Amino acid sequence: MWYVIIIVVLFTIVNGQSSSFITVQNGRLTLNNEDYMYIGTNFWYGVNLASKGPGGNRSRLLRELDRLHSLGVDNLRLQAGSEGPNTEPSRMVPAMQPQPGIYDEAILDGLDFLLYEMNKRKMRAVMCLNNYWQWSGGFAQYVVWAGGAKSIPYPGGSNDFDSFAARFYELPRALELFNNHIQFIVKRTNKYNNIPYAEDPTIMSWELANELSQYGNLNLTWLNHTACLIKQLAPKQLITTGSDGHSTSKNFINEHASQCIDYATIHLWVENWGIHDPHNSSVTFPLALAAAKKFIDDRAAYKDKPIVLEEFGISRDNASLSSTSPVTVRDKYYRAVLQLAHHHRIPATFWAYGGEGRPRILGASWRQGDDFIGDPPHEPQGSNAVYDTDNSTLEIIRYFASMATKKSSANTSLF
């Protein structure tokens, strides 16, 4: 029997596949008993890009994975749940789940293939299961499915969206439908390597939802119950919230207090928060850097569990959407934020990787048939995307990805 184990281990090593789970030890993310630090990217559209169906492009997917791996970006945050119908506006489509309990087999196959290819490159996945925002369906679609409303008051057309999405927590049927999705996905077995998802080290963690609350309206009882449900289904993998951490410090602590939550998350958006105006960077950019430092420093003071900065981004110079426009401000911002994260030994995941994708029309929102480039479908495409030709930004990412593997938190300000 021992020789069979040796052969399996050697096969895994030779083929470069992930064989060890990420764990938490002494308040740190660890891999093989050493700190696990990384620079990652938001690659939510990967499951659709990996599909054989509409919107899929496996040749591009493999090129993008190779580019990211060559940069040292080996942790990808994926959308492991999207809800239909596909006729709704500003959605990532085709949806994984067009109707309650009915799944698009091409999208599921895409998720299998994506994880299979990531495994071959020793990449890790954060599997985001739901979304407070409407661009993947998310909470609002579950509210409609549960009979809580006939239609969604989309952001931009109504001021009621936040309270509408939060109704998800109040509707037993909505929670039941989401629990069904959790059971379905976490119990899935990958068709490409026959590895059950819950047994696959490629999956670093399961995330309850993207930015699962606004203005402190999170249901903590639901959070604990759902996190513990996933922990029961996938005890070898980590669980996190998806919180943006932008509420009060008390709320941030409470959001991550459950014994079934393994690490905390924060999101940093100086433009969405009204601090940085890309049309007036000479005045507002220093304010943005100061706000970013304060936010990261404040959250880094939390020592109960590891922290991951899983979203940060900023526009190109003067908010240009052209892929050839300068990224002087963005480069300064990425350098400053990644330096802060490195100093505090906090893994950081930038938003978002656009790779070789390009917008159909500058300023247009995404529609089916367009390239995926990382910006959510309802936003002007190119707003925060880092393209394969943004060489200066990519070199900053490469540098800090290499620094992430070093044990020291030494100052990198000379870079």
Short mmCIF file of C-alpha atoms in Angstrom, two decimals, residues 9 58 133 344:
data_model
loop_
_atom_site.label_atom_id
_atom_site.label_comp_id
_atom_site.label_asym_id
_atom_site.label_seq_id
_atom_site.Cartn_x
_atom_site.Cartn_y
_atom_site.Cartn_z
CA VAL A 9 2.49 11.81 -4.32
CA ARG A 58 -11.21 28.18 -23.42
CA TRP A 133 -25.41 43.10 -5.75
CA HIS A 344 0.92 44.05 7.62
#
